XYZ file of C-alpha atoms in Angstrom:
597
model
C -12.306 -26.685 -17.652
C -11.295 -30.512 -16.690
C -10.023 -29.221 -13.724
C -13.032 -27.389 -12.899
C -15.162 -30.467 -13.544
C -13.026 -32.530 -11.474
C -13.759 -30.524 -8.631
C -17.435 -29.563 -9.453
C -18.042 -31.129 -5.812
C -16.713 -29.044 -3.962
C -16.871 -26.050 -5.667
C -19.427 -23.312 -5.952
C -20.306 -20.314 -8.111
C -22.299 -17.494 -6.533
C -25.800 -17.367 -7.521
C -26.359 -15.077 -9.672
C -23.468 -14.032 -10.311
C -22.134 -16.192 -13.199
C -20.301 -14.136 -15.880
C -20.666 -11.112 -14.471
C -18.176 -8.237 -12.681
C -18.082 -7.798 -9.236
C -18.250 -3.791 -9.068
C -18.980 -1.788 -5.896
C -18.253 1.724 -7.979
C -19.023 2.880 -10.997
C -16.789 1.091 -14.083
C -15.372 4.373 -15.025
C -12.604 5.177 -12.202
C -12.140 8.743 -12.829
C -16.012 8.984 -11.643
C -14.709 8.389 -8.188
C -11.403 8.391 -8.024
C -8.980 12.181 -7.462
C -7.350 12.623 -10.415
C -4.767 14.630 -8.537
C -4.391 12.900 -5.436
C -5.193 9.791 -3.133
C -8.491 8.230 -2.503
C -13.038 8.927 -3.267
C -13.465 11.859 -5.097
C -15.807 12.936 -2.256
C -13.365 12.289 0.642
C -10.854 15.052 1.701
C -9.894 16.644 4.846
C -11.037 20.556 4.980
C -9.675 23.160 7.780
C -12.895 25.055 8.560
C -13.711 28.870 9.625
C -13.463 28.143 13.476
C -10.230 25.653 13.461
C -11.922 22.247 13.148
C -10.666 19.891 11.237
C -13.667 17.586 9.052
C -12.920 14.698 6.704
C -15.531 14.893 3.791
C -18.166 12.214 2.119
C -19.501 9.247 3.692
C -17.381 6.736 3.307
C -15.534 6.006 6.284
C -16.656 5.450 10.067
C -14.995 9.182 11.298
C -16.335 11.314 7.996
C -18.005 14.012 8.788
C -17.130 14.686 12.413
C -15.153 17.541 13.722
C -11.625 17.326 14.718
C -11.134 20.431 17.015
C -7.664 19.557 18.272
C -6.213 18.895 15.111
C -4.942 22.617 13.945
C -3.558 23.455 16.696
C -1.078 20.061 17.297
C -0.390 20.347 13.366
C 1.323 24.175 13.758
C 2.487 23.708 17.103
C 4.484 20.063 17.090
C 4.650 19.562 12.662
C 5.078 23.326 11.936
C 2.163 23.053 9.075
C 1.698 27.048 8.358
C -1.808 26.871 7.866
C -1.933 30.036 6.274
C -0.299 28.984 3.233
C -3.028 27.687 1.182
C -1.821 26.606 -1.984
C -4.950 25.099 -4.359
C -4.043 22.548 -6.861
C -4.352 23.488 -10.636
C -7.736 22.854 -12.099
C -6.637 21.370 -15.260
C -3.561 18.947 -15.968
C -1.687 19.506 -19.160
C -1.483 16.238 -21.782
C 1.153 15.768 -24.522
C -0.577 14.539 -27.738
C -0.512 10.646 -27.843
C 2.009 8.708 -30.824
C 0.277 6.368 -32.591
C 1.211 3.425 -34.017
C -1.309 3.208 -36.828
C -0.865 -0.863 -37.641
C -1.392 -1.435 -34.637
C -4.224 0.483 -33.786
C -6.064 -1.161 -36.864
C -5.018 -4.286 -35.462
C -7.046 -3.938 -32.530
C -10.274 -2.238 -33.528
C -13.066 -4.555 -32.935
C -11.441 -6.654 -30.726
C -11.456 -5.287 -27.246
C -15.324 -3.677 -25.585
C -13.048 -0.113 -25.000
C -10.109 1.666 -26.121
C -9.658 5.183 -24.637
C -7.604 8.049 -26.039
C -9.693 10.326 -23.314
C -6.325 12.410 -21.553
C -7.817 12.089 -18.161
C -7.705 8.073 -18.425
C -4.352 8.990 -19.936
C -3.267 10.609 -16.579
C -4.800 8.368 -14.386
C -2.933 5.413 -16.115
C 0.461 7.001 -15.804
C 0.905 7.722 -12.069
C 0.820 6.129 -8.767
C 1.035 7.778 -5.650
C 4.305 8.964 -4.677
C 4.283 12.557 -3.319
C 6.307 13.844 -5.998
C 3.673 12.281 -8.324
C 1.316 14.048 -7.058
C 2.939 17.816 -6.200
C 3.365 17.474 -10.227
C -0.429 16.321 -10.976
C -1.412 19.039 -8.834
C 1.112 21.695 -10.042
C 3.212 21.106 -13.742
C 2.392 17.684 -15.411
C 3.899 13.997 -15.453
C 6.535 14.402 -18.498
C 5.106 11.431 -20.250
C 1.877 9.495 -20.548
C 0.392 6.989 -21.568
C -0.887 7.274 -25.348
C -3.761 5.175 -25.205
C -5.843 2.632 -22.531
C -6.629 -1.146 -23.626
C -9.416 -2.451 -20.785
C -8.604 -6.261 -21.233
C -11.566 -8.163 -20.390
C -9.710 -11.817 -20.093
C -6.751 -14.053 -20.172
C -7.889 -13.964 -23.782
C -7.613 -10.515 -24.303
C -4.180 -10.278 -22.530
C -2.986 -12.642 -24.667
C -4.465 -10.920 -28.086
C -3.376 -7.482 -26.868
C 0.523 -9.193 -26.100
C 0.578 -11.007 -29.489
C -0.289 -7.829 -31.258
C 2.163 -5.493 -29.625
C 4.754 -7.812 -30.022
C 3.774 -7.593 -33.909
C 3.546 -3.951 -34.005
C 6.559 -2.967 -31.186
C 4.540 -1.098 -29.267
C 5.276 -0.951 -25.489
C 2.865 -2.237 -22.777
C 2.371 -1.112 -19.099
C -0.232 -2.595 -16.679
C -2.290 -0.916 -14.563
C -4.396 -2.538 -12.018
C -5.315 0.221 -8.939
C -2.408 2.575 -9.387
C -1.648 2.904 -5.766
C 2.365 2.006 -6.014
C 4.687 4.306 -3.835
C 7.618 3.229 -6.370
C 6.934 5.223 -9.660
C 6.275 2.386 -10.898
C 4.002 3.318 -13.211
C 5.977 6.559 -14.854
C 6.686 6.165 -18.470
C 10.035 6.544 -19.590
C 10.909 10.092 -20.962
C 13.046 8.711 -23.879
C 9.931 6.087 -24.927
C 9.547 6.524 -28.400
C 7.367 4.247 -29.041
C 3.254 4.242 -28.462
C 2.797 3.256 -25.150
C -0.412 1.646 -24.014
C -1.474 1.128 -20.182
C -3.485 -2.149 -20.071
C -6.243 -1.823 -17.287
C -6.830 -4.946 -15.994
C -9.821 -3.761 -13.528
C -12.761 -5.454 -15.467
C -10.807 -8.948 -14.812
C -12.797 -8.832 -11.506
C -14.192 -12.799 -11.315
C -13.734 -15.192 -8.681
C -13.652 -18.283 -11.100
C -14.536 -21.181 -8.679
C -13.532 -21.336 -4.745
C -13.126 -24.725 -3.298
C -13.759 -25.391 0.255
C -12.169 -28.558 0.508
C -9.059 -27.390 -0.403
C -9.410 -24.059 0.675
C -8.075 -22.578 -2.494
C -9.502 -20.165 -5.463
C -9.022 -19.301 -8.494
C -9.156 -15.754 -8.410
C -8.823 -12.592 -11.579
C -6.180 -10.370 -10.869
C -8.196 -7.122 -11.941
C -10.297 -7.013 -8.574
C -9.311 -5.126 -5.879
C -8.786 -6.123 -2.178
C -11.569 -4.664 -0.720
C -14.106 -6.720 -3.501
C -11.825 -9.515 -3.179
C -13.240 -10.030 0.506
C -16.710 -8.873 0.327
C -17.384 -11.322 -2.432
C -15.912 -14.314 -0.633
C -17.538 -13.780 2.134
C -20.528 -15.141 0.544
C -18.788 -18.402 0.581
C -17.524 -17.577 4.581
C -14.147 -17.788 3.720
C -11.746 -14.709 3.365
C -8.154 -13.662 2.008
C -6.917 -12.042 4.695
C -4.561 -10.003 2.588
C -5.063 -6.285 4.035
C -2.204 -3.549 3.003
C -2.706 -0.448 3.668
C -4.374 0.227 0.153
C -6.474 -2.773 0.260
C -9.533 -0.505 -1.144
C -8.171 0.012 -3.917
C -5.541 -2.274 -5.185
C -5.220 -5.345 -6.885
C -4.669 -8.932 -6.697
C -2.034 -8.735 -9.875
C -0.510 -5.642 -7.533
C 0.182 -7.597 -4.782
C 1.684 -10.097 -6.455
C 3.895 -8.014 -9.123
C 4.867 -5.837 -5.526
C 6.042 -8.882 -3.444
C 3.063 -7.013 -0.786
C 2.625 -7.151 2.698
C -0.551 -7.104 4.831
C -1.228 -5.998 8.510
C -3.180 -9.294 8.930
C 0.233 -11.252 7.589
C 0.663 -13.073 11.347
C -2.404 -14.600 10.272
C -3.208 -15.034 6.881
C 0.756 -15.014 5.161
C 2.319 -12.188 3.123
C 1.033 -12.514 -0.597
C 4.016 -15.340 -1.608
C 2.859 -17.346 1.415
C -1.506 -16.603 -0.171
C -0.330 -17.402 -3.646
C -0.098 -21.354 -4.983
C 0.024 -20.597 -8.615
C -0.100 -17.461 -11.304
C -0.781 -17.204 -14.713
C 1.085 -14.930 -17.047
C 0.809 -14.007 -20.179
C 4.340 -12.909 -21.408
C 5.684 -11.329 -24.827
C 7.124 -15.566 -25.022
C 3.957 -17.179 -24.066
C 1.986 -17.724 -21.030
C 3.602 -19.302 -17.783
C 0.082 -20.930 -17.061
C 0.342 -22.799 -13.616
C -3.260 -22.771 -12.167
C -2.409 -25.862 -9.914
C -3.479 -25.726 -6.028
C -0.983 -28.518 -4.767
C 0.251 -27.786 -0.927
C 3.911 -28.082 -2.261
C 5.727 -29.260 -4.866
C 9.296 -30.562 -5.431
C 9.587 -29.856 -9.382
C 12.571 -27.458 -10.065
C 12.786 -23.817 -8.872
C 9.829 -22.317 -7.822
C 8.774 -20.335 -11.294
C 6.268 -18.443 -8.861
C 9.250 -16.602 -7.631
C 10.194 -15.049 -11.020
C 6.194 -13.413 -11.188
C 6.383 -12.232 -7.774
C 7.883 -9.017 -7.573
C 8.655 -8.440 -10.891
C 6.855 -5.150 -11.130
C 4.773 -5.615 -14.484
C 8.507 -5.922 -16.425
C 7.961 -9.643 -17.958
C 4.182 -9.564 -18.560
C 0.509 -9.578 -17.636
C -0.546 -11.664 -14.352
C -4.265 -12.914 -15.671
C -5.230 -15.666 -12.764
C -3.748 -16.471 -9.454
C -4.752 -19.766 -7.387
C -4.864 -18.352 -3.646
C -5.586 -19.928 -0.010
C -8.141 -19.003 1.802
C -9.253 -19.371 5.687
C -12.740 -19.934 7.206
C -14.107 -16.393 8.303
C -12.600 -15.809 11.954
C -15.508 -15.655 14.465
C -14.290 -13.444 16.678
C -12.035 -10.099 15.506
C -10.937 -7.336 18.425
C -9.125 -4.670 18.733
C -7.079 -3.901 21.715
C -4.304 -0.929 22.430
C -1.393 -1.277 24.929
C 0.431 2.155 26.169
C 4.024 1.789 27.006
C 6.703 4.599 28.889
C 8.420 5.052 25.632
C 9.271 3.644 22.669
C 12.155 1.521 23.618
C 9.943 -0.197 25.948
C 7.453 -0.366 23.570
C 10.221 -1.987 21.170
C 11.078 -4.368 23.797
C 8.260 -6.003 24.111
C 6.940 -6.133 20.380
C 10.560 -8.257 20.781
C 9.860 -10.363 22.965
C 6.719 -11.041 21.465
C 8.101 -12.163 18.290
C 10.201 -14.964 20.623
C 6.774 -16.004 21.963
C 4.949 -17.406 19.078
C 1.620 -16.091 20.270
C 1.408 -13.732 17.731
C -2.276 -11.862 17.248
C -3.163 -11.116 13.323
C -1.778 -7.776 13.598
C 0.274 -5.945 15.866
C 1.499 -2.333 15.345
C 4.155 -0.139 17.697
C 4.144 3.708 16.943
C 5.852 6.339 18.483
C 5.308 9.588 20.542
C 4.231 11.596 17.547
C 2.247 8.972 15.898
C 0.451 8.639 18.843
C -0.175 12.493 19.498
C -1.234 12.367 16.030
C -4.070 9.928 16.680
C -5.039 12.082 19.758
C -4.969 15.250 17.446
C -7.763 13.585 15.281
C -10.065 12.063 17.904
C -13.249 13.737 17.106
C -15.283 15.661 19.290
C -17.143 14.275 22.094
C -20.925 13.626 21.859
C -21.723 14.426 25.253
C -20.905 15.984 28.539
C -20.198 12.828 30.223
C -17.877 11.952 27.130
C -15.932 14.920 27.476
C -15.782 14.423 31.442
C -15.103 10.573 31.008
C -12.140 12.000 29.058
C -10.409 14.081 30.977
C -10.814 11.235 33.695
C -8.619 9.036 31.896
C -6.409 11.717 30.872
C -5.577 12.416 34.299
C -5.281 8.949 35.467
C -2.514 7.661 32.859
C -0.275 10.699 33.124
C -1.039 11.718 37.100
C -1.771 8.517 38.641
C 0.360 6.108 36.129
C 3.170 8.538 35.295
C 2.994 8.153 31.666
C 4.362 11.034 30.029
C 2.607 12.418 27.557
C 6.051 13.594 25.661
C 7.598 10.050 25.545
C 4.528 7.266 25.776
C 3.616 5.326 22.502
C 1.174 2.749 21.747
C 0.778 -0.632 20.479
C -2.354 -1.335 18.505
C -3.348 -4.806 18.466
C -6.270 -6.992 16.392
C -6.861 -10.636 17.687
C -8.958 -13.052 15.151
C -9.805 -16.437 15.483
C -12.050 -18.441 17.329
C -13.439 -17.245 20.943
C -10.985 -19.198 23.058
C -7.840 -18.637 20.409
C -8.802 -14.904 20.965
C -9.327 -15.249 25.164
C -5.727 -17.382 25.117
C -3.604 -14.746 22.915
C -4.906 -11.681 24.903
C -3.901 -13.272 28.285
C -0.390 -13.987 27.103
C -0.017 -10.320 25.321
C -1.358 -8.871 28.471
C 0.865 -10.598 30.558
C 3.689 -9.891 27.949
C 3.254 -5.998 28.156
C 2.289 -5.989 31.862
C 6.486 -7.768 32.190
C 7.028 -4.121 30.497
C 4.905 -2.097 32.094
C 2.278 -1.594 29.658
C -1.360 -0.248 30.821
C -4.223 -1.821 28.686
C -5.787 1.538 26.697
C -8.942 -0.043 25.054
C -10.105 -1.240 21.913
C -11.483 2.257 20.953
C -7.537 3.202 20.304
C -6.901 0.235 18.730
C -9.674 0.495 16.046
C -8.775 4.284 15.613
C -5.298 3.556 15.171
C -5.990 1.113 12.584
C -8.387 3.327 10.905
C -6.082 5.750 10.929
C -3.793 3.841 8.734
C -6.095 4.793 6.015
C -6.230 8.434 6.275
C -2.683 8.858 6.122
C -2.496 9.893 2.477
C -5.411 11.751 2.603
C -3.688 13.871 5.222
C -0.532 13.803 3.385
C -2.654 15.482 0.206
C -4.523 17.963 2.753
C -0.470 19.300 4.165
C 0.362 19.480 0.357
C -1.970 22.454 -0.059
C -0.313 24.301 2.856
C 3.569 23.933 1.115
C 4.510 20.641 3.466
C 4.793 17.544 1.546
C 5.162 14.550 3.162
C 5.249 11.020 2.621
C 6.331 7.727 3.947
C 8.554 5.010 3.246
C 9.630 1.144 4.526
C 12.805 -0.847 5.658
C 13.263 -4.549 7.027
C 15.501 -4.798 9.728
C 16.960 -7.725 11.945
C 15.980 -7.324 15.108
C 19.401 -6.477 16.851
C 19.610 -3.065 14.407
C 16.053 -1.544 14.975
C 17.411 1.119 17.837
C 20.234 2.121 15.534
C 17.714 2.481 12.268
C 15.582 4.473 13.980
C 17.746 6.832 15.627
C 20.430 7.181 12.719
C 17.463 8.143 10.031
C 16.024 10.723 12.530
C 19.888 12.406 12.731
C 20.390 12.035 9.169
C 16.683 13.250 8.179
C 17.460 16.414 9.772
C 20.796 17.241 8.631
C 20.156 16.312 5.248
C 17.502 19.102 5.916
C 19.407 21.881 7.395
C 21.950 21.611 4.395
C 19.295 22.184 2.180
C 17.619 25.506 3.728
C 14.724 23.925 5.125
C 13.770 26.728 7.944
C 11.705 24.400 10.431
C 12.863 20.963 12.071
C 11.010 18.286 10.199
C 8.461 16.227 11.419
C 10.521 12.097 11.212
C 8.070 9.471 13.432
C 8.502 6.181 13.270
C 6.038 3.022 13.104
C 7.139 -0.986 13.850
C 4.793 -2.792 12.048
C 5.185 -6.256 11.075
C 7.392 -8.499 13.311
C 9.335 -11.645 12.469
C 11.174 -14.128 14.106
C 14.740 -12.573 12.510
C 13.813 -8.371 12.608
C 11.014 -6.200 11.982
C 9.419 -3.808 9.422
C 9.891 -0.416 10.126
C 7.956 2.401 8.894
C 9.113 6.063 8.679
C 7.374 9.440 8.171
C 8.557 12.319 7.569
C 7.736 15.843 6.180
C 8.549 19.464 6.216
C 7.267 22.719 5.046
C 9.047 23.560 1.661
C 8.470 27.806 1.780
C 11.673 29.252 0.033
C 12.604 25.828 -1.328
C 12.885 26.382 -4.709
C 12.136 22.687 -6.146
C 10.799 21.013 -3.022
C 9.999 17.640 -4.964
C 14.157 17.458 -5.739
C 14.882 18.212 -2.054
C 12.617 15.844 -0.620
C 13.740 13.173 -2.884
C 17.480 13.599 -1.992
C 16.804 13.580 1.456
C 14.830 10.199 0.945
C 17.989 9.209 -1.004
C 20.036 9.841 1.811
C 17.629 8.314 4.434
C 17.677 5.073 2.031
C 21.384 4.914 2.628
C 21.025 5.394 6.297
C 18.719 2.740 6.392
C 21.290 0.217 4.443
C 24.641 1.681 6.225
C 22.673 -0.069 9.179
C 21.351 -3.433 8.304
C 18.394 -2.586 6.612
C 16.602 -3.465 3.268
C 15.973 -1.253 0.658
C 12.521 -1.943 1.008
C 9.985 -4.472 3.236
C 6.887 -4.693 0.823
C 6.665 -1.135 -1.532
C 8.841 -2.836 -3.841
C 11.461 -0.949 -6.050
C 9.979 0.695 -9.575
C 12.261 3.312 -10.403
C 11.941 5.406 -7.313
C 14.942 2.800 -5.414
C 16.030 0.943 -8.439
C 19.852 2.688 -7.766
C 19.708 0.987 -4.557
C 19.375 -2.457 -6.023
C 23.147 -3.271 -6.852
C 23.731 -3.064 -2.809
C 21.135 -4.922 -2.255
C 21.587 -8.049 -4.627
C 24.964 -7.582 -5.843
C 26.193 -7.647 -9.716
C 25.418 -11.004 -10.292
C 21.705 -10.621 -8.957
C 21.474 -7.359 -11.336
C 23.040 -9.511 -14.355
C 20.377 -12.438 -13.252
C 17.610 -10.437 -13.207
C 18.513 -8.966 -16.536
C 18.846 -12.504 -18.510
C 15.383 -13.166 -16.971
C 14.149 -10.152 -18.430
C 15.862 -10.604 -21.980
C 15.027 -13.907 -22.528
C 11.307 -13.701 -21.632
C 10.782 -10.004 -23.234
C 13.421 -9.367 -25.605
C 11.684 -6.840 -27.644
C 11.373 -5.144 -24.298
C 7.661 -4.340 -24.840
C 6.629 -4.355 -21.383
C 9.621 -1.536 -20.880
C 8.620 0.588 -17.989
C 12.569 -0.047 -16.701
C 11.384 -0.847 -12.978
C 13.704 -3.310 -10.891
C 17.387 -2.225 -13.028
């Protein structure tokens, strides 16, 4: 409160808006959110009688318009059998909750809800892995949650600690469940009550200040409220992963994230000047907004990316940036993807770097063509098939081999006119042909639909999913192509019948390497436990990735999905490190979901 007062000049509270949550959706997440899946309860992708492809609801620019080339590119170049339509189960099973009877006396009274409901106990006890969900949608996650705290406040976090502490009961937190890590899985052998603590109601901006371009933000609120509400004050985050609807602040920072806008805006350690957590020890409270400080290690470091195993992050002082005044999208098509590779590497040397730039391959690109929508006119269509013809007839590019770069500039009108005349200049060196902001904003967009698509294969028997590496620059050719060899041999030894779909995706750059993304999938007909095959082929790709330079993971982080991985990565005496942390902090072990090692 001092600290607030101290600052009262230059910082302001929204009118209005004093003490109360920032929601954009109703408070109750399982009235909008799949309880089997990714994404708005209203938003799927449906195959229709005549071949077109539609994505449901209203939520998103493309919903509601008619994909007609989308069918046949999935059979045809993925080998999706379209046929094979597989509908999820209508009901998920639910073990009876333990309860820890002190304990639950403790807390009556003290927090506004406490839910026993199984459906919150699902939601709470899952992210979004595929296997996750090929169990939500066909068996049932082995163990939940028993019950659902909704903290309100640091206060609250600290109460709800204090008392499980007293009472042994374990702890898990839960702020938009959208980890890739299984993260949020509670261990089998748990015997204790476990209790998911839903942090989404901890949703305030507590002050920004404009001087100092910092604020003190609640962990609880989600990316995509996190920006709307400070635009009011014309400032923004800039913090954008590829979930940015719907996770959290806390998220981020417990995941180490990553954004597509990081050229700009930082990756969440360089956003985040202080945390505050409340551990089973006490609360680390450092709500300080200094530029730097020289004071010891940087206890920062220990919160971020510790993956909810130490305690709950409450508060987090972030930087902000003014509101960019000018934000384009642009798309550059290269020959192939090792030119396209080339010259995301020599832009990295440059140092004109826009916000975001993106490099995906030949079937990441057909895959954006296979979900253009229909044209709205004649002259569309015509207009079309002009510039079809004129990049592969009159510019060679072949439509088997070219890939695109996707490209958003931000900043102010002449920092936007300089950056595009050196990247144009850049991919001109490399023979690059300037394909339009309309691919660049779909191929953005598309970024979003990916799991949504990934949920609409599932009911056809192909599960796919995706998965991240950092990689010095020198090793990118020999990630990329090793993975694809080892993808699909890992594959034939295990009886799947069609080549699998592997595409690849560079999409961060660095001045040392690159972040790498990689897709892949495969129709699991005659596979008798397709969610163990797919994971020991990711296994195997994993170790691919490492036998050649690169990291077990970029920004995903490690739950328990990589944890085997993280000896390799860190070495004994990292693993022994990382376990004194742990011990000394929580060494009741009550926030025990075993991620990291």
């Amino acid at each position: 409160m001092i600290r607030i007062q101290q600052l009262q000049s230059q910082i302001v509270e929204p009118a209005g808006l004093k003490g109360q949550y920032y929601e954009q959706r109703p408070q109750n997440k399982l009235e909008w959110f799949k309880n089997n899946g990714w994404g708005y309860k209203d938003t799927k992708f449906v195959l229709e009688q005549d071949g077109a492809v539609r994505l449901t609801g209203n939520k998103y620019r493309f919903s509601n318009q008619r994909m007609m080339k989308f069918k046949d590119w999935a059979e045809a170049k993925v080998g999706i059998d379209l046929s094979l339509n597989c509908e999820a189960q209508n009901e998920i099973p639910a073990n009876p909750p333990i309860i820890n009877e002190q304990f639950m006396n403790a807390i009556q009274g003290q927090f506004n809800e406490i839910s026993f409901d199984n459906a919150q106990r699902i939601l709470h006890s899952h992210g979004q892995t595929m296997q996750e969900i090929y169990d939500l949608r066909n068996s049932k996650l082995a163990r939940i949650v028993d019950c659902v705290v909704f903290i309100n406040s640091h206060a609250q976090a600290e109460l709800l600690v204090k008392l499980a502490v007293e009472y042994n009961v374990m702890l898990t937190v839960y702020g938009g469940g959208t980890n890739v890590t299984w993260a949020l899985q509670c261990p089998q052998e748990e015997r204790r009550m476990i209790v998911s603590v839903d942090t989404s109601r901890m949703n305030h901006i507590r002050w920004v200040d404009r001087k100092n371009m910092t604020a003190l933000v609640e962990t609880g609120v989600t990316g995509k409220d996190l920006e709307k509400e400070l635009s009011r004050y014309g400032v923004v985050c800039g913090h954008e992963p590829d979930s940015v609807e719907f996770s959290t602040l806390g998220g981020w920072i417990s995941t180490r994230a990553s954004g597509m806008k990081k050229n700009r805006y930082g990756n969440i350690e360089d956003i985040i000047l202080s945390v505050k957590v409340v551990t089973p020890t006490g609360t680390l409270s450092q709500s300080l907004d200094y530029p730097r400080v020289s004071s010891g290690p940087d206890l920062n470091q220990i919160v971020l990316g510790s993956e909810g195993t130490i305690g709950i992050i409450t508060e987090a002082v972030i930087k902000i940036k003014a509101q960019p005044e000018v934000c384009k999208y642009e798309s550059i098509l290269f020959h192939n993807f090792a030119l396209g590779t080339e010259f995301m590497y020599k832009l990295s040397r440059s140092k004109v770097w826009p916000t975001s730039v993106r490099l995906v391959d030949n079937n990441q690109f057909q895959f954006g063509m296979a979900l253009k929508t229909m044209p709205h006119s004649k002259r569309e269509e015509f207009m079309d098939k002009v510039k079809k013809y004129f990049i592969t007839q009159f510019m060679q590019f072949d439509p088997d081999q070219m890939c695109l770069v996707t490209v958003l500039f931000e900043g102010t009108k002449q920092e936007v006119e300089f950056q595009e005349k050196k990247v144009f200049e850049l991919a001109k060196f490399y023979k690059g042909f300037r394909a339009g902001a309309e691919n660049g904003e779909r191929g953005y967009f598309l970024t979003y639909m990916i799991a949504y698509l990934r949920d609409f294969a599932m009911q056809f028997q192909f599960i796919a999913e995706s998965f991240e590496t950092a990689v010095g620059w020198k090793n990118v050719p020999a990630v990329c192509e090793n993975i694809q060899r080892r993808i699909v041999e890992e594959c034939s030894k295990r009886g799947v019948e069609k080549e699998p779909f592997v595409s690849f995706r560079i999409s961060q750059v660095y001045d040392t390497g690159a972040t790498i993304y990689v897709y892949f999938g495969f129709g699991y007909k005659g596979i008798a436990d397709p969610v163990k095959c797919y994971s020991e082929i990711e296994d195997a790709a994993r170790d691919e990735i490492m036998k050649n330079g690169g990291s077990i993971s970029h920004h995903h982080g490690v739950g328990k999905l990589r944890k085997q991985f993280m000896q390799k990565q860190i070495g004994d005496t990292g693993v022994e490190i990382l376990k004194r942390i742990k011990q000394q902090i929580d060494p009741k072990n009550i926030f025990g979901n075993q991620n990291l090692i």
